[in-house]
GROMACS .gro file of C-alpha atoms in nm:
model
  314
    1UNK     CA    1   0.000   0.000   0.000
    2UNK     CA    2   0.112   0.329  -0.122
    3UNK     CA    3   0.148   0.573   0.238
    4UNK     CA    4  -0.096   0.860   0.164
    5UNK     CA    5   0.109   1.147   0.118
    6UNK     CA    6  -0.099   1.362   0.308
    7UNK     CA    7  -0.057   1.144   0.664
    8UNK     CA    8   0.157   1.215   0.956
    9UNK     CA    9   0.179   1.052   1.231
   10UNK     CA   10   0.140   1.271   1.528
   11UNK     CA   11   0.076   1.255   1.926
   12UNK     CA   12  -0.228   1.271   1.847
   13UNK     CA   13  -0.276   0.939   1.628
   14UNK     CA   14  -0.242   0.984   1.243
   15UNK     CA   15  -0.339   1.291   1.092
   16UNK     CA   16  -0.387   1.457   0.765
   17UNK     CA   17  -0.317   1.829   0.582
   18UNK     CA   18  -0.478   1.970   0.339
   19UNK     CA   19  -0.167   2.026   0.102
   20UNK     CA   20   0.202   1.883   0.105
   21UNK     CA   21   0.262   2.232   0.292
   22UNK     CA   22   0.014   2.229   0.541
   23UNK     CA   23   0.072   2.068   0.892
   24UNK     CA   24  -0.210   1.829   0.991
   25UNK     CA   25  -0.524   1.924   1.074
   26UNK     CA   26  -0.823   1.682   1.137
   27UNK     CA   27  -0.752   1.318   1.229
   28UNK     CA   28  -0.742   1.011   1.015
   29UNK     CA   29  -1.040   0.743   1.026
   30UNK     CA   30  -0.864   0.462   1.204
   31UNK     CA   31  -0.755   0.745   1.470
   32UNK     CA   32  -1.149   0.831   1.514
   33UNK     CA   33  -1.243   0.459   1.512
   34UNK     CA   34  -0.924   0.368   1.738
   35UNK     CA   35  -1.043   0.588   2.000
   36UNK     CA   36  -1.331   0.321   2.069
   37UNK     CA   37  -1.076   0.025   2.153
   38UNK     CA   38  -1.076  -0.245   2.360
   39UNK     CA   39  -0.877  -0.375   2.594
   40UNK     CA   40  -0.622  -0.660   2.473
   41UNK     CA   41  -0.472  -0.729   2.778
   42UNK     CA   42  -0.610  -1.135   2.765
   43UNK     CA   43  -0.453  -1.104   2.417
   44UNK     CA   44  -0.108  -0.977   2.560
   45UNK     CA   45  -0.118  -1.234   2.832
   46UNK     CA   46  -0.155  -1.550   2.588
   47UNK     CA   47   0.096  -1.445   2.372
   48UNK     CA   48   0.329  -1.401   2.637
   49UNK     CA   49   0.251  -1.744   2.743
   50UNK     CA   50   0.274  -1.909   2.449
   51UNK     CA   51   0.623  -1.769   2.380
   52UNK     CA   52   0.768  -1.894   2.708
   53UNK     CA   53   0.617  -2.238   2.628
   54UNK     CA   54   0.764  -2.268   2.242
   55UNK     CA   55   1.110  -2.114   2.377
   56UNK     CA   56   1.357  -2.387   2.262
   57UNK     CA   57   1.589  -2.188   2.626
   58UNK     CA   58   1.365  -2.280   2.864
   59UNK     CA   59   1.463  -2.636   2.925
   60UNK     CA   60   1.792  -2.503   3.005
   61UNK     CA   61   1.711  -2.181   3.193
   62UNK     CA   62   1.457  -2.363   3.437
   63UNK     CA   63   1.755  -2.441   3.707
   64UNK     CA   64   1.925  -2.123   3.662
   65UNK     CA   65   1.718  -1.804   3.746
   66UNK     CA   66   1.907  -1.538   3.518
   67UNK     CA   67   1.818  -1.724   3.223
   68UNK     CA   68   1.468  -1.805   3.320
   69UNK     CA   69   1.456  -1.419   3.338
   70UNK     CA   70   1.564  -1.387   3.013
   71UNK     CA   71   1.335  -1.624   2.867
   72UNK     CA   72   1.045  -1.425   3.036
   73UNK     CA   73   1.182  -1.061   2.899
   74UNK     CA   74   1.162  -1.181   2.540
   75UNK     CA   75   0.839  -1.335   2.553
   76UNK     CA   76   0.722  -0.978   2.747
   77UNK     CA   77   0.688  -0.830   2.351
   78UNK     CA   78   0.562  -1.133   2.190
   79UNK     CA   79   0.257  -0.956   2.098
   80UNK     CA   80   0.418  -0.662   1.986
   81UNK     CA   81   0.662  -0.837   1.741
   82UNK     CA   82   0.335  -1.005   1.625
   83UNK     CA   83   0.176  -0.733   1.569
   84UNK     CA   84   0.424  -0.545   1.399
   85UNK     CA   85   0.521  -0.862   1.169
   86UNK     CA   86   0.142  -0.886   1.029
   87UNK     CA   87   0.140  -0.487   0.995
   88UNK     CA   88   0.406  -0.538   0.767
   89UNK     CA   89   0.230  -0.844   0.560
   90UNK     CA   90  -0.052  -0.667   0.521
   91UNK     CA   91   0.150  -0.337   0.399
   92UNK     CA   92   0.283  -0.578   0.141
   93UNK     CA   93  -0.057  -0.732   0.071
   94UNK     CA   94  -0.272  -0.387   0.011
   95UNK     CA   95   0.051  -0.261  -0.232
   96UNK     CA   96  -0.034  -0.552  -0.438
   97UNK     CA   97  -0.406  -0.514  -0.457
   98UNK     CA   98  -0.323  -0.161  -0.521
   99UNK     CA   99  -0.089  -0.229  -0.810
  100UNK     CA  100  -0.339  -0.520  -0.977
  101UNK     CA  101  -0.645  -0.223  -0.952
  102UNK     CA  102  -0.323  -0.013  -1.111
  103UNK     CA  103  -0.306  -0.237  -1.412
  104UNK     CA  104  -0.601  -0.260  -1.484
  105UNK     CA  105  -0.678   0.094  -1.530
  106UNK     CA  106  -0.346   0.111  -1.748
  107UNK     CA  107  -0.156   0.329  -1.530
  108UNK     CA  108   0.204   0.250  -1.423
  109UNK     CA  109   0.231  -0.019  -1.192
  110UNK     CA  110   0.454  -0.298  -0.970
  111UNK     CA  111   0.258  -0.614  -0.989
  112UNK     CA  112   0.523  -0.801  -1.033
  113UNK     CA  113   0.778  -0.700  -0.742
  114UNK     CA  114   0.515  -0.649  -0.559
  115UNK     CA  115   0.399  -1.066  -0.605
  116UNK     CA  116   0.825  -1.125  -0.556
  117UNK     CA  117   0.778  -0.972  -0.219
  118UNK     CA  118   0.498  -1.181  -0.094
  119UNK     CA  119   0.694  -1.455  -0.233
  120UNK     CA  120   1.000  -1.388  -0.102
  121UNK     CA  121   0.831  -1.462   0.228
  122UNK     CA  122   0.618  -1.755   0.137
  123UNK     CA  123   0.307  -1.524   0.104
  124UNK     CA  124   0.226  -1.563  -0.260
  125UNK     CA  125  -0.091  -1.748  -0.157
  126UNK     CA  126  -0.259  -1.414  -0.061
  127UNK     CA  127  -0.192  -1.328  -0.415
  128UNK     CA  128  -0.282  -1.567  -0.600
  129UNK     CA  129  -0.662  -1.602  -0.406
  130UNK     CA  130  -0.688  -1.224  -0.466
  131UNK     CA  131  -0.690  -1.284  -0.823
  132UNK     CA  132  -0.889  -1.577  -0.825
  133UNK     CA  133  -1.160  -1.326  -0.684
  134UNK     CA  134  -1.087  -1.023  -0.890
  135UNK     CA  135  -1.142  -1.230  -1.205
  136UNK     CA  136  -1.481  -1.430  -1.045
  137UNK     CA  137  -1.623  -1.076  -0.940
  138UNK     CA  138  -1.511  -0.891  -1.270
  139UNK     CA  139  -1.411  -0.589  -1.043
  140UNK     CA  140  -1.375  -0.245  -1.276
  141UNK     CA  141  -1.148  -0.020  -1.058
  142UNK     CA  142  -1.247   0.339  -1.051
  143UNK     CA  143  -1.000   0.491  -0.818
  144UNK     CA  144  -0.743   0.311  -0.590
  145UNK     CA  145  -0.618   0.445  -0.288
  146UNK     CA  146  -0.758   0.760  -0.284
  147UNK     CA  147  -0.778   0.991  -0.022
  148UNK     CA  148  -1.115   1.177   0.088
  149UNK     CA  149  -1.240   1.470   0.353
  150UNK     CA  150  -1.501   1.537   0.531
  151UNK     CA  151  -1.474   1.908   0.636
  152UNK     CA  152  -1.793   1.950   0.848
  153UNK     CA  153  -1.697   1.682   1.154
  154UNK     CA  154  -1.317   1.695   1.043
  155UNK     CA  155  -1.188   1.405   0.978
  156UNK     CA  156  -0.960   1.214   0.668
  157UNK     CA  157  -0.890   0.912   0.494
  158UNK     CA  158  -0.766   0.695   0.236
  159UNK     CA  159  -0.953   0.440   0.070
  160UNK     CA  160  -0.825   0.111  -0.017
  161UNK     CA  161  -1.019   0.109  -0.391
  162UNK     CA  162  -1.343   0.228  -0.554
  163UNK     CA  163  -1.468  -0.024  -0.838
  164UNK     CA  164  -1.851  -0.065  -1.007
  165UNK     CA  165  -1.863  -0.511  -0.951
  166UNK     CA  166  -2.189  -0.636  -1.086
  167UNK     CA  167  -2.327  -0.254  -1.232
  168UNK     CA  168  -2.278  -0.161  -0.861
  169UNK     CA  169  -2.108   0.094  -0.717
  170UNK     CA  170  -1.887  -0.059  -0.442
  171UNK     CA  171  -1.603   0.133  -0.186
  172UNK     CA  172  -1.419  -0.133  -0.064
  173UNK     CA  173  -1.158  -0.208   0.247
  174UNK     CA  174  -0.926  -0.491   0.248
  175UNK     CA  175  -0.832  -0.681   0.517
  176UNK     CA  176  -0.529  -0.906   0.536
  177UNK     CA  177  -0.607  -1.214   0.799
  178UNK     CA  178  -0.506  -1.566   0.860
  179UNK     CA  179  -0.675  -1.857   0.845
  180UNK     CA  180  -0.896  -2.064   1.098
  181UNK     CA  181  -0.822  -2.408   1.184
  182UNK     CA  182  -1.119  -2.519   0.913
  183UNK     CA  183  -0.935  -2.355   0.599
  184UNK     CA  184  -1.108  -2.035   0.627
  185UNK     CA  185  -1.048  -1.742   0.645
  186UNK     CA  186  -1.122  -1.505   0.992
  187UNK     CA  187  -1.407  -1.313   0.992
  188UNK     CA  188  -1.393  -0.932   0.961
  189UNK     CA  189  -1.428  -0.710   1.262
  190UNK     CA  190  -1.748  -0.509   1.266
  191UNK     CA  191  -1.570  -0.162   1.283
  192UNK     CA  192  -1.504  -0.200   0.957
  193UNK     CA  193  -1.870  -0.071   0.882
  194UNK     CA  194  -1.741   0.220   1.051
  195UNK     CA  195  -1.454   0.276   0.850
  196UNK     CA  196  -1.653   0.220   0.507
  197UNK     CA  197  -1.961   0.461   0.615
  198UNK     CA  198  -1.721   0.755   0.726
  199UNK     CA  199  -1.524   0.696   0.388
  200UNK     CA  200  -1.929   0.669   0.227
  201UNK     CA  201  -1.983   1.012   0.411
  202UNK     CA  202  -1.655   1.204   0.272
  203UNK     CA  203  -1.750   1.578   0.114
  204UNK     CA  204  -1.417   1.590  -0.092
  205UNK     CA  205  -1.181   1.365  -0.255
  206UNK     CA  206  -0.806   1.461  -0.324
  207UNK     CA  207  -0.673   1.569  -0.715
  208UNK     CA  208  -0.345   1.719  -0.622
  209UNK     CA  209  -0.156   1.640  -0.305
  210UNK     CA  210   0.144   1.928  -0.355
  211UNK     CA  211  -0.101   2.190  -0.517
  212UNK     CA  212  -0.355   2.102  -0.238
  213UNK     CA  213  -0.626   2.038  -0.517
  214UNK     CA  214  -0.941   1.888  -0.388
  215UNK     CA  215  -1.286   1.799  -0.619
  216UNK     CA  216  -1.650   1.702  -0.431
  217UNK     CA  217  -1.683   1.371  -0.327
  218UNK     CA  218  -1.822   1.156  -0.642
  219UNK     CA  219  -1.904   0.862  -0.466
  220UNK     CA  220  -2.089   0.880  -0.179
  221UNK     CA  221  -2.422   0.797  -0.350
  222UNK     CA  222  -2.543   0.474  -0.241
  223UNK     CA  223  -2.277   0.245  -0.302
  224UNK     CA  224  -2.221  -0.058  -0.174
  225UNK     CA  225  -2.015  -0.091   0.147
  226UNK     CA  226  -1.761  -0.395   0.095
  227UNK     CA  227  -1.521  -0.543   0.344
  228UNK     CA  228  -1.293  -0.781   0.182
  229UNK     CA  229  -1.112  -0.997   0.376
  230UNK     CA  230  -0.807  -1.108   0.185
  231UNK     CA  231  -0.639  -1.483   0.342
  232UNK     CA  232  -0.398  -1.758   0.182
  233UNK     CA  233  -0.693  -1.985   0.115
  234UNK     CA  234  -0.971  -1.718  -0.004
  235UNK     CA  235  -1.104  -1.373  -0.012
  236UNK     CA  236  -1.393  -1.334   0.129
  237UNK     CA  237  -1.597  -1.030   0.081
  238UNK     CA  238  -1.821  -0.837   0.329
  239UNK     CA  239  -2.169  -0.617   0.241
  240UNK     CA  240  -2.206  -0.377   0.504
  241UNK     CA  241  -2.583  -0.402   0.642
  242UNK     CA  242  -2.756  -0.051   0.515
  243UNK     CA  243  -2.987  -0.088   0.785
  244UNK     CA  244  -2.724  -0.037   1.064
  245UNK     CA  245  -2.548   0.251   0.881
  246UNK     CA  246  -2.674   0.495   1.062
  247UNK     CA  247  -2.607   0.359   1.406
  248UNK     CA  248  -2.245   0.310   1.292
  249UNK     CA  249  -2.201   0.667   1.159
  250UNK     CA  250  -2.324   0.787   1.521
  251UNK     CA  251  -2.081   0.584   1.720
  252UNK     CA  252  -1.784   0.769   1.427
  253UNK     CA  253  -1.941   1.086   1.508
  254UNK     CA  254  -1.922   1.044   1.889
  255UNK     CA  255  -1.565   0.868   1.883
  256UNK     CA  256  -1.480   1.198   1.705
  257UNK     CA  257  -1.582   1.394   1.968
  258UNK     CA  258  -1.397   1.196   2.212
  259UNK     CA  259  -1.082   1.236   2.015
  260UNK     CA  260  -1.139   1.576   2.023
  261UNK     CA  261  -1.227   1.621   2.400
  262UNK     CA  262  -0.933   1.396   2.477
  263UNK     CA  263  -0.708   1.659   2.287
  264UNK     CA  264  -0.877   1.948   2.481
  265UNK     CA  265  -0.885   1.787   2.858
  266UNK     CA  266  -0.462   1.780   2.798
  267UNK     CA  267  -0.450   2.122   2.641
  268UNK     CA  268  -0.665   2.249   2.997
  269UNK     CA  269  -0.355   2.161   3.240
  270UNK     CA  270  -0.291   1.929   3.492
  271UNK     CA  271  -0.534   1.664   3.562
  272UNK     CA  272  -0.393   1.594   3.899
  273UNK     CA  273  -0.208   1.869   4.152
  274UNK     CA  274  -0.020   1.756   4.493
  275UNK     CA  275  -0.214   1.782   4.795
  276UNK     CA  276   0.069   1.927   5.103
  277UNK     CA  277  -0.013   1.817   5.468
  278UNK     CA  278  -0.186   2.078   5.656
  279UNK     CA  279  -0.035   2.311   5.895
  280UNK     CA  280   0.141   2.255   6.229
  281UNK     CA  281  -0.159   2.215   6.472
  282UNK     CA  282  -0.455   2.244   6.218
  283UNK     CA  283  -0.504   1.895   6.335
  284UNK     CA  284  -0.567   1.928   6.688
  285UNK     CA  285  -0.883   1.920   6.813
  286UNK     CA  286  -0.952   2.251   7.034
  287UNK     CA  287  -1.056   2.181   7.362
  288UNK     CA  288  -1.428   2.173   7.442
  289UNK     CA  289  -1.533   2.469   7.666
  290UNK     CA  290  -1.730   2.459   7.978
  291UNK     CA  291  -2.065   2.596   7.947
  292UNK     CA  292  -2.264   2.754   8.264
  293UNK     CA  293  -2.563   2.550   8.413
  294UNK     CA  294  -2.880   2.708   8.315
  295UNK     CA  295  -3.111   2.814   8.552
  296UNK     CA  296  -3.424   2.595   8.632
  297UNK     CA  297  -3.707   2.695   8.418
  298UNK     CA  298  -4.059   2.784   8.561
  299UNK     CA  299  -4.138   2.427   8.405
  300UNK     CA  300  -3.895   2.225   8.608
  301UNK     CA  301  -3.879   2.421   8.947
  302UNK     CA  302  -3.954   2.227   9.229
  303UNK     CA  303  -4.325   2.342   9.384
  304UNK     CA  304  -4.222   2.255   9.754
  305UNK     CA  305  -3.898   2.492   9.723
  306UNK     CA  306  -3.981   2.761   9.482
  307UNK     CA  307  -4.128   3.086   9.597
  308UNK     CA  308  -4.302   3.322   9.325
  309UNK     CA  309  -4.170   3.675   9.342
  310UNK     CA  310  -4.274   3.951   9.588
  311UNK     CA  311  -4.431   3.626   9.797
  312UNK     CA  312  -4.307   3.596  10.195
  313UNK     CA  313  -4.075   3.356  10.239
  314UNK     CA  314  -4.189   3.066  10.507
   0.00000   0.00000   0.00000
């Protein structure tokens, strides 16, 4: 996959400009949709785990406690080196679909170092189901990898391909996953819905990164909303339900807002501000004071001893 050339990556998640000189402005989709995430932390755990298990050391490091330790610091970033390995094979997968969708709109293209790179790591299988599928659908690519805006709730994107498949209109994500134990490939996550819709709801679509060249969005009527997950034994694509659109675009709109807010409760200062002990004494407790007996009331005077006033005494 081609980077956008309007990304950055910033504190703040990935954002886009406007122009090749413009800083960033309005965050990227993922960054919106990221903002709703879950915890992984069971995820993190396993992996962990399951790397101290496989480790071909820990025979030998179970009598000697240094090397046990070692053993347990590599398998501490299991999950990130898995994570960042299939980042990487699915940067190599989307480059290919991109330069296939390239081809066939006779523009200048890599299709074939981009299948020597998948090969090169025993990944050609992605390719070769991905064009088993483009040639049983009969997709007609419109515009690859192109980048949209939506200027009213501020946000950006990047598109993996617009194509007509069947007469139909179709915006379409890919997503590289692995296989199940049956042969098949994983099922899509549902946020994808979100991702497609906010692309679906773009105002603006980008002509010319450097000049900062934008044209109205030419898509957004109707199309069909395609996730398309792309595995080593088949692609399998996705229609996004229309009748839960809307709900989807509400949670994008809200986890907008929450990027936004998160941005502005850091910008407002410190969260948190030291608390000293009070001063010497303040905690004593003062001592109580006496108070005077009050005087019997007409109500509680004794008859036999109380004489009214100006009376003789006995």
């Amino acid at each position: 996959m081609t980077e956008p050339a309007l990304a950055h990556a910033t504190e703040y998640g990935r954002m886009y400009s406007r122009s090749l000189s413009e800083p960033p402005t309005v965050p990227s989709i993922t960054t919106v949709i990221s903002q709703g995430s879950t915890s992984l932390d069971g995820w993190h755990s396993y992996m962990a785990a399951s790397a101290v298990v496989k480790d071909p050391k820990l025979t030998a490091a179970l009598g000697s406690p240094s090397q046990l330790r070692s053993v347990v610091k590599e398998a501490s970033s299991a999950s990130e080196r898995y994570r960042d390995a299939a980042a990487q094979r699915g940067t190599r997968v989307h480059y290919y679909c991109e330069q296939v969708a390239l081809r066939a709109l006779d523009r200048p293209h890599e299709v074939e170092r981009a299948r020597e790179e998948l090969s090169a790591r025993g990944e050609h299988q992605f390719a070769d189901r991905f064009d088993e599928w483009w040639k049983l659908y009969d997709v007609q690519p419109l515009a690859p990898e192109i980048t949209v805006w939506n200027a009213e709730l501020g946000y950006a994107g990047t598109l993996d391909l617009v194509a007509r498949i069947g007469g139909r209109l179709c915006l379409i994500d890919y997503k590289t996953k692995n296989t199940d134990r049956d042969g098949q490939v994983k099922q899509l996550d549902d946020k994808v819905v979100m991702q497609l819709v906010a692309g679906m709801k773009a105002q603006e679509s980008l002509v010319d990164a450097g000049a900062g060249i934008w044209e109205p969005w030419a898509y957004g009527q109707s199309p069909l909303l395609l996730g398309v997950a792309v595995g080593q034994t088949e692609v399998r694509p996705m229609r996004a339900n229309p009748d839960v659109l809307p709900q989807h675009w509400f949670k994008f709109c809200a986890l907008r807002r929450v990027w936004q807010t998160s941005i502005d409760a850091v910008a407002a200062g410190r969260a948190l501000l030291p608390v000293p002990p009070p001063p010497v004494g303040a905690h004593e407790t003062p001592a109580p004071q006496a108070v005077p007996p009050e005087a019997p009331g007409p109500e509680t005077a004794d008859p036999q001893t109380s004489v009214p006033a100006g009376a003789p005494r006995p």
